[in-house]
Amino acid sequence: MRHLIDITDLTVSEIDGLLEVADDIQKRPDAYFGLCRQKKLATLFFEPSTRTRLSFEAAMLELGGQVLGFASADSSSAAKGESVTDTVRTVGCYADIIAMRHPKEGAPMAAARKSFVPVINAGDGGHNHPTQTLTDLLTIRLEKGRLESLTVGLCGDLKFGRTVHSLLTALSRYAGVSFVLISPHELQVPDPIKRALTEKGVPYREVETMEDVLPELDILYMTRVQKERFFNEADYVRLKDSYILTPEKLTLARPDMAIMHPLPRVNEISHRVDDDPRACYFKQVRNGKFVRMALILKLLEVKGP
Ligand code: CP
């Protein structure tokens, strides 16, 4: 039985295979309908979500399966003190696969160790978000035609942004990728992730100003400052508008630079950017359903059409 807790649980060749299947699902969705008939997905969300939970549910419904679950800890027996391990053992009696989001780093991993069915990490605190990374990789491949030889700028809250951590780990496995990490000093990428980049010989540099580096980027990955991870409201208020992408700033960028964001956004991308042909963030939302369909098929070991 396989789980997906960290993006490195998948080999590069498995990731490439999932992206191929996701691309095929997008092109001929009817061929996949019914492959998960009589299968059930449980979405256990101990933390808020719009895209991840609903795209998992839409993915299973489009495969002909069914969904059950809860959208907040308050509506489950977690509110009475039940542990995540007891919760997944219980839910494994009702469902064939579980997607779990939790505010505590490592909670999905602890759950997977005790689970009778595959567990997918749908985001754990400020740690990892591997299925957002599959979404991002599919989007990059569709937009740029490759995952190799790219200069990728990541901007905003790189400390608490779990999508950034998983994406850095994933893209660093492809040849010729380099990173420009754009953040205030307090919100820099955590040291263990930077050490891993150095050990693998992946070039990166840290800067505080977006405008200086915009002209060299193939991709700009914007992120929200993660209010819910701050201990101190005053620090959040001071840092929350550190970067705001506007059409005026985008005049500095390449005509084919992809603008990405895992969403939700607050202020960091002006709504005036949404009609720019380089804006890919709503394409990411759409691609999320297709990669999650491919992932469910893989973890349930269901053969394709
Ligand atoms: N990108 C993402 O994880 O969005 P949600 O928090 O809405 O699931």
CSV table of C-alpha atoms and ligand atoms in Angstrom, one decimal:
chain,number,residue,atom,x,y,z
A,1,MET,CA,0.0,0.0,0.0
A,2,ARG,CA,1.3,3.4,-1.0
A,3,HIS,CA,0.8,6.8,0.7
A,4,LEU,CA,1.7,10.3,-0.6
A,5,ILE,CA,3.0,12.3,2.4
A,6,ASP,CA,6.1,14.0,0.8
A,7,ILE,CA,6.7,14.7,-2.9
A,8,THR,CA,9.8,12.5,-2.6
A,9,ASP,CA,7.6,9.5,-2.0
A,10,LEU,CA,7.3,9.5,-5.8
A,11,THR,CA,10.2,9.0,-8.1
A,12,VAL,CA,10.8,11.5,-10.8
A,13,SER,CA,9.7,8.8,-13.3
A,14,GLU,CA,6.5,8.3,-11.3
A,15,ILE,CA,5.8,12.0,-11.3
A,16,ASP,CA,6.3,12.2,-15.0
A,17,GLY,CA,4.0,9.3,-15.4
A,18,LEU,CA,1.3,10.9,-13.3
A,19,LEU,CA,1.6,14.1,-15.4
A,20,GLU,CA,1.2,12.1,-18.6
A,21,VAL,CA,-2.0,10.4,-17.2
A,22,ALA,CA,-3.3,13.8,-16.0
A,23,ASP,CA,-2.7,15.3,-19.4
A,24,ASP,CA,-4.6,12.3,-21.0
A,25,ILE,CA,-7.5,12.7,-18.6
A,26,GLN,CA,-7.8,16.3,-19.5
A,27,LYS,CA,-7.9,15.4,-23.2
A,28,ARG,CA,-10.4,12.5,-23.0
A,29,PRO,CA,-12.2,12.6,-19.6
A,30,ASP,CA,-14.9,10.2,-20.7
A,31,ALA,CA,-12.4,7.4,-21.0
A,32,TYR,CA,-11.8,7.6,-17.3
A,33,PHE,CA,-15.3,7.8,-16.0
A,34,GLY,CA,-16.3,4.8,-14.0
A,35,LEU,CA,-12.8,3.5,-13.3
A,36,CYS,CA,-13.4,4.0,-9.6
A,37,ARG,CA,-17.0,2.8,-9.5
A,38,GLN,CA,-17.7,1.4,-6.0
A,39,LYS,CA,-14.6,3.2,-4.5
A,40,LYS,CA,-14.9,5.9,-1.9
A,41,LEU,CA,-12.6,8.8,-1.1
A,42,ALA,CA,-12.7,10.4,2.4
A,43,THR,CA,-11.6,14.0,2.7
A,44,LEU,CA,-10.6,14.7,6.3
A,45,PHE,CA,-9.9,18.4,6.5
A,46,PHE,CA,-8.9,19.7,10.0
A,47,GLU,CA,-8.0,23.0,8.4
A,48,PRO,CA,-9.9,25.2,5.8
A,49,SER,CA,-9.7,24.6,2.1
A,50,THR,CA,-11.5,25.4,-1.1
A,51,ARG,CA,-9.4,24.1,-4.0
A,52,THR,CA,-7.7,21.0,-2.5
A,53,ARG,CA,-10.8,19.5,-0.9
A,54,LEU,CA,-13.2,20.2,-3.7
A,55,SER,CA,-10.8,19.1,-6.4
A,56,PHE,CA,-10.2,15.8,-4.6
A,57,GLU,CA,-13.9,15.3,-4.3
A,58,ALA,CA,-14.6,16.4,-8.0
A,59,ALA,CA,-11.7,14.0,-9.0
A,60,MET,CA,-13.3,11.0,-7.3
A,61,LEU,CA,-16.8,11.9,-8.6
A,62,GLU,CA,-15.4,12.2,-12.2
A,63,LEU,CA,-13.9,8.7,-11.8
A,64,GLY,CA,-17.3,7.4,-10.9
A,65,GLY,CA,-16.6,6.9,-7.2
A,66,GLN,CA,-18.2,8.5,-4.2
A,67,VAL,CA,-17.0,10.9,-1.5
A,68,LEU,CA,-17.5,11.4,2.3
A,69,GLY,CA,-15.7,13.3,4.9
A,70,PHE,CA,-15.6,16.5,6.9
A,71,ALA,CA,-14.5,20.1,6.2
A,72,SER,CA,-13.5,21.2,9.6
A,73,ALA,CA,-12.2,19.6,12.8
A,74,ASP,CA,-15.1,21.1,14.7
A,75,SER,CA,-17.6,18.8,12.9
A,76,SER,CA,-15.6,15.6,13.7
A,77,SER,CA,-14.8,13.7,16.9
A,78,ALA,CA,-11.4,15.5,16.9
A,79,ALA,CA,-13.4,18.2,18.8
A,80,LYS,CA,-13.9,15.6,21.5
A,81,GLY,CA,-10.2,14.8,21.6
A,82,GLU,CA,-9.9,11.9,19.2
A,83,SER,CA,-6.4,11.4,17.7
A,84,VAL,CA,-5.7,11.5,14.0
A,85,THR,CA,-4.5,7.9,14.2
A,86,ASP,CA,-7.8,6.7,15.7
A,87,THR,CA,-9.6,8.9,13.1
A,88,VAL,CA,-7.9,7.3,10.1
A,89,ARG,CA,-8.4,3.8,11.5
A,90,THR,CA,-12.1,4.5,11.8
A,91,VAL,CA,-12.4,6.2,8.4
A,92,GLY,CA,-10.5,3.3,6.8
A,93,CYS,CA,-13.6,1.1,7.7
A,94,TYR,CA,-15.7,3.3,5.4
A,95,ALA,CA,-13.5,4.6,2.6
A,96,ASP,CA,-10.8,3.1,0.3
A,97,ILE,CA,-8.5,6.2,0.3
A,98,ILE,CA,-8.1,9.3,2.5
A,99,ALA,CA,-7.0,12.8,1.7
A,100,MET,CA,-6.1,14.6,4.9
A,101,ARG,CA,-5.2,18.3,5.7
A,102,HIS,CA,-4.0,19.1,9.2
A,103,PRO,CA,-2.5,22.2,10.8
A,104,LYS,CA,0.1,20.1,12.6
A,105,GLU,CA,3.2,19.3,10.6
A,106,GLY,CA,3.6,15.5,10.3
A,107,ALA,CA,0.0,14.7,11.2
A,108,PRO,CA,-0.7,12.9,7.9
A,109,MET,CA,2.5,10.9,8.2
A,110,ALA,CA,1.5,9.8,11.7
A,111,ALA,CA,-1.9,8.9,10.4
A,112,ALA,CA,-0.5,7.0,7.4
A,113,ARG,CA,1.6,4.8,9.8
A,114,LYS,CA,-1.6,3.4,11.4
A,115,SER,CA,-3.9,3.6,8.4
A,116,PHE,CA,-5.5,0.5,6.7
A,117,VAL,CA,-5.9,2.5,3.4
A,118,PRO,CA,-3.7,5.0,1.4
A,119,VAL,CA,-3.4,8.4,3.0
A,120,ILE,CA,-2.6,11.5,0.9
A,121,ASN,CA,-1.2,14.6,2.6
A,122,ALA,CA,-3.4,17.5,1.5
A,123,GLY,CA,-1.3,20.0,3.3
A,124,ASP,CA,0.3,19.8,6.8
A,125,GLY,CA,0.9,23.1,8.6
A,126,GLY,CA,3.7,25.1,7.1
A,127,HIS,CA,5.5,21.9,6.0
A,128,ASN,CA,4.5,20.3,2.7
A,129,HIS,CA,1.7,20.2,0.1
A,130,PRO,CA,2.7,17.5,-2.4
A,131,THR,CA,-0.5,17.4,-4.4
A,132,GLN,CA,-0.3,21.2,-5.0
A,133,THR,CA,3.1,20.5,-6.4
A,134,LEU,CA,1.8,17.9,-8.8
A,135,THR,CA,-0.7,20.6,-9.9
A,136,ASP,CA,2.1,23.1,-10.3
A,137,LEU,CA,4.3,20.7,-12.2
A,138,LEU,CA,1.5,19.9,-14.6
A,139,THR,CA,0.9,23.6,-15.2
A,140,ILE,CA,4.6,24.3,-15.8
A,141,ARG,CA,4.8,21.5,-18.2
A,142,LEU,CA,1.8,22.6,-20.1
A,143,GLU,CA,2.8,26.3,-20.2
A,144,LYS,CA,6.6,25.9,-20.8
A,145,GLY,CA,6.7,22.5,-22.4
A,146,ARG,CA,9.4,21.2,-20.0
A,147,LEU,CA,10.4,20.9,-16.3
A,148,GLU,CA,14.1,21.2,-17.0
A,149,SER,CA,16.3,24.3,-17.6
A,150,LEU,CA,14.0,26.9,-16.0
A,151,THR,CA,14.8,29.9,-13.8
A,152,VAL,CA,12.0,30.0,-11.2
A,153,GLY,CA,11.3,32.9,-8.8
A,154,LEU,CA,9.4,32.2,-5.7
A,155,CYS,CA,8.1,35.2,-3.9
A,156,GLY,CA,6.4,36.0,-0.6
A,157,ASP,CA,6.2,33.9,2.5
A,158,LEU,CA,8.8,31.2,1.8
A,159,LYS,CA,9.1,30.3,5.4
A,160,PHE,CA,5.6,29.1,6.1
A,161,GLY,CA,4.5,28.5,2.5
A,162,ARG,CA,4.1,24.7,2.3
A,163,THR,CA,3.5,24.8,-1.4
A,164,VAL,CA,6.9,26.4,-1.9
A,165,HIS,CA,8.7,23.8,0.2
A,166,SER,CA,7.3,20.9,-1.8
A,167,LEU,CA,7.8,22.7,-5.2
A,168,LEU,CA,11.5,23.5,-4.4
A,169,THR,CA,12.1,19.8,-3.5
A,170,ALA,CA,10.3,18.6,-6.7
A,171,LEU,CA,11.9,21.0,-9.2
A,172,SER,CA,15.4,20.5,-7.8
A,173,ARG,CA,15.2,17.0,-9.1
A,174,TYR,CA,15.1,18.2,-12.7
A,175,ALA,CA,18.3,19.2,-14.6
A,176,GLY,CA,19.2,22.8,-15.1
A,177,VAL,CA,16.6,24.4,-12.8
A,178,SER,CA,17.7,27.4,-10.7
A,179,PHE,CA,15.8,29.4,-8.1
A,180,VAL,CA,15.5,33.0,-7.1
A,181,LEU,CA,14.0,33.2,-3.6
A,182,ILE,CA,12.4,36.6,-3.1
A,183,SER,CA,11.2,37.3,0.5
A,184,PRO,CA,11.7,39.5,3.5
A,185,HIS,CA,14.5,38.3,5.7
A,186,GLU,CA,12.0,37.0,8.3
A,187,LEU,CA,10.2,34.9,5.7
A,188,GLN,CA,13.1,33.1,4.0
A,189,VAL,CA,13.1,29.5,3.0
A,190,PRO,CA,13.9,27.3,6.1
A,191,ASP,CA,17.6,26.3,6.4
A,192,PRO,CA,17.1,22.5,5.9
A,193,ILE,CA,15.6,23.1,2.5
A,194,LYS,CA,18.4,25.4,1.5
A,195,ARG,CA,21.0,22.9,2.7
A,196,ALA,CA,19.4,20.2,0.6
A,197,LEU,CA,19.6,22.5,-2.5
A,198,THR,CA,23.3,23.1,-1.8
A,199,GLU,CA,24.0,19.4,-1.3
A,200,LYS,CA,22.4,18.7,-4.7
A,201,GLY,CA,24.3,21.5,-6.4
A,202,VAL,CA,21.1,23.3,-7.3
A,203,PRO,CA,21.8,27.1,-7.8
A,204,TYR,CA,19.7,29.5,-5.8
A,205,ARG,CA,20.0,33.0,-4.5
A,206,GLU,CA,18.0,35.0,-2.0
A,207,VAL,CA,16.9,38.6,-2.7
A,208,GLU,CA,14.5,41.0,-1.1
A,209,THR,CA,13.4,43.0,-4.2
A,210,MET,CA,11.2,41.5,-6.9
A,211,GLU,CA,11.7,44.2,-9.5
A,212,ASP,CA,15.5,43.6,-9.8
A,213,VAL,CA,15.0,39.9,-10.8
A,214,LEU,CA,11.8,39.9,-12.8
A,215,PRO,CA,13.5,40.2,-16.2
A,216,GLU,CA,15.4,36.9,-15.8
A,217,LEU,CA,12.5,34.6,-14.7
A,218,ASP,CA,10.8,31.9,-16.7
A,219,ILE,CA,8.3,31.5,-13.9
A,220,LEU,CA,7.2,33.8,-11.0
A,221,TYR,CA,5.5,31.8,-8.2
A,222,MET,CA,3.7,34.2,-5.9
A,223,THR,CA,2.5,33.2,-2.4
A,224,ARG,CA,0.3,34.6,0.3
A,225,VAL,CA,1.8,35.6,3.6
A,226,GLN,CA,0.4,32.9,5.8
A,227,LYS,CA,-1.5,34.8,8.5
A,228,GLU,CA,-2.6,31.6,10.3
A,229,ARG,CA,1.1,30.6,11.0
A,230,PHE,CA,2.2,33.8,12.7
A,231,PHE,CA,2.5,34.0,16.5
A,232,ASN,CA,2.3,37.7,16.5
A,233,GLU,CA,-0.4,39.8,14.7
A,234,ALA,CA,1.9,42.9,14.5
A,235,ASP,CA,4.5,40.9,12.5
A,236,TYR,CA,1.8,39.7,10.1
A,237,VAL,CA,0.5,43.2,9.6
A,238,ARG,CA,4.1,44.5,9.0
A,239,LEU,CA,4.9,41.8,6.4
A,240,LYS,CA,1.6,41.0,4.7
A,241,ASP,CA,2.0,43.5,1.8
A,242,SER,CA,5.7,43.0,1.2
A,243,TYR,CA,5.1,42.2,-2.4
A,244,ILE,CA,2.2,43.2,-4.7
A,245,LEU,CA,2.4,42.2,-8.3
A,246,THR,CA,0.9,44.8,-10.7
A,247,PRO,CA,0.6,45.3,-14.4
A,248,GLU,CA,3.2,48.1,-14.1
A,249,LYS,CA,5.8,45.8,-12.5
A,250,LEU,CA,5.1,43.1,-15.1
A,251,THR,CA,6.4,45.4,-17.9
A,252,LEU,CA,9.8,44.3,-16.5
A,253,ALA,CA,9.1,40.6,-17.1
A,254,ARG,CA,9.6,38.5,-20.1
A,255,PRO,CA,6.6,38.2,-22.5
A,256,ASP,CA,6.4,34.5,-21.8
A,257,MET,CA,7.0,34.5,-18.0
A,258,ALA,CA,4.4,32.3,-16.4
A,259,ILE,CA,2.7,33.9,-13.3
A,260,MET,CA,1.7,31.3,-10.8
A,261,HIS,CA,0.1,31.2,-7.4
A,262,PRO,CA,-1.3,28.3,-5.4
A,263,LEU,CA,-4.2,30.5,-4.2
A,264,PRO,CA,-6.0,31.7,-2.2
A,265,ARG,CA,-4.5,35.2,-2.8
A,266,VAL,CA,-5.1,38.2,-0.6
A,267,ASN,CA,-3.3,41.3,-1.9
A,268,GLU,CA,-0.1,39.9,-3.5
A,269,ILE,CA,-1.4,39.8,-7.1
A,270,SER,CA,-3.5,42.8,-8.2
A,271,HIS,CA,-6.8,41.7,-9.8
A,272,ARG,CA,-5.7,43.9,-12.8
A,273,VAL,CA,-3.1,41.1,-13.6
A,274,ASP,CA,-5.8,38.4,-14.0
A,275,ASP,CA,-6.4,39.2,-17.7
A,276,ASP,CA,-2.7,39.1,-18.5
A,277,PRO,CA,-2.1,36.1,-20.8
A,278,ARG,CA,0.8,35.2,-18.6
A,279,ALA,CA,-1.5,34.6,-15.5
A,280,CYS,CA,-1.7,30.9,-14.9
A,281,TYR,CA,-3.2,30.7,-11.4
A,282,PHE,CA,-6.7,29.7,-12.5
A,283,LYS,CA,-5.2,27.2,-14.9
A,284,GLN,CA,-3.5,25.7,-11.8
A,285,VAL,CA,-6.9,25.3,-10.2
A,286,ARG,CA,-8.2,23.4,-13.2
A,287,ASN,CA,-5.2,21.2,-13.5
A,288,GLY,CA,-5.5,20.3,-9.8
A,289,LYS,CA,-8.5,18.1,-10.5
A,290,PHE,CA,-6.7,16.1,-13.3
A,291,VAL,CA,-3.5,15.4,-11.3
A,292,ARG,CA,-5.6,14.3,-8.3
A,293,MET,CA,-7.6,11.9,-10.6
A,294,ALA,CA,-4.3,10.4,-11.8
A,295,LEU,CA,-3.0,10.1,-8.2
A,296,ILE,CA,-6.2,8.4,-6.9
A,297,LEU,CA,-5.9,5.8,-9.8
A,298,LYS,CA,-2.3,5.2,-9.0
A,299,LEU,CA,-2.7,4.8,-5.2
A,300,LEU,CA,-5.8,2.6,-5.6
A,301,GLU,CA,-3.8,0.6,-8.3
A,302,VAL,CA,-6.7,1.0,-10.8
A,303,LYS,CA,-5.7,0.3,-14.3
A,304,GLY,CA,-6.2,3.1,-16.9
A,305,PRO,CA,-8.5,2.8,-19.9
B,1,CP,N1,-3.9,25.8,-3.0
B,1,CP,C1,-4.6,25.3,-1.9
B,1,CP,O1,-4.2,24.5,-1.1
B,1,CP,O2,-5.8,25.9,-1.8
B,1,CP,P1,-6.9,25.6,-0.6
B,1,CP,O3,-6.3,26.0,0.7
B,1,CP,O4,-8.1,26.4,-1.0
B,1,CP,O5,-7.1,24.1,-0.7
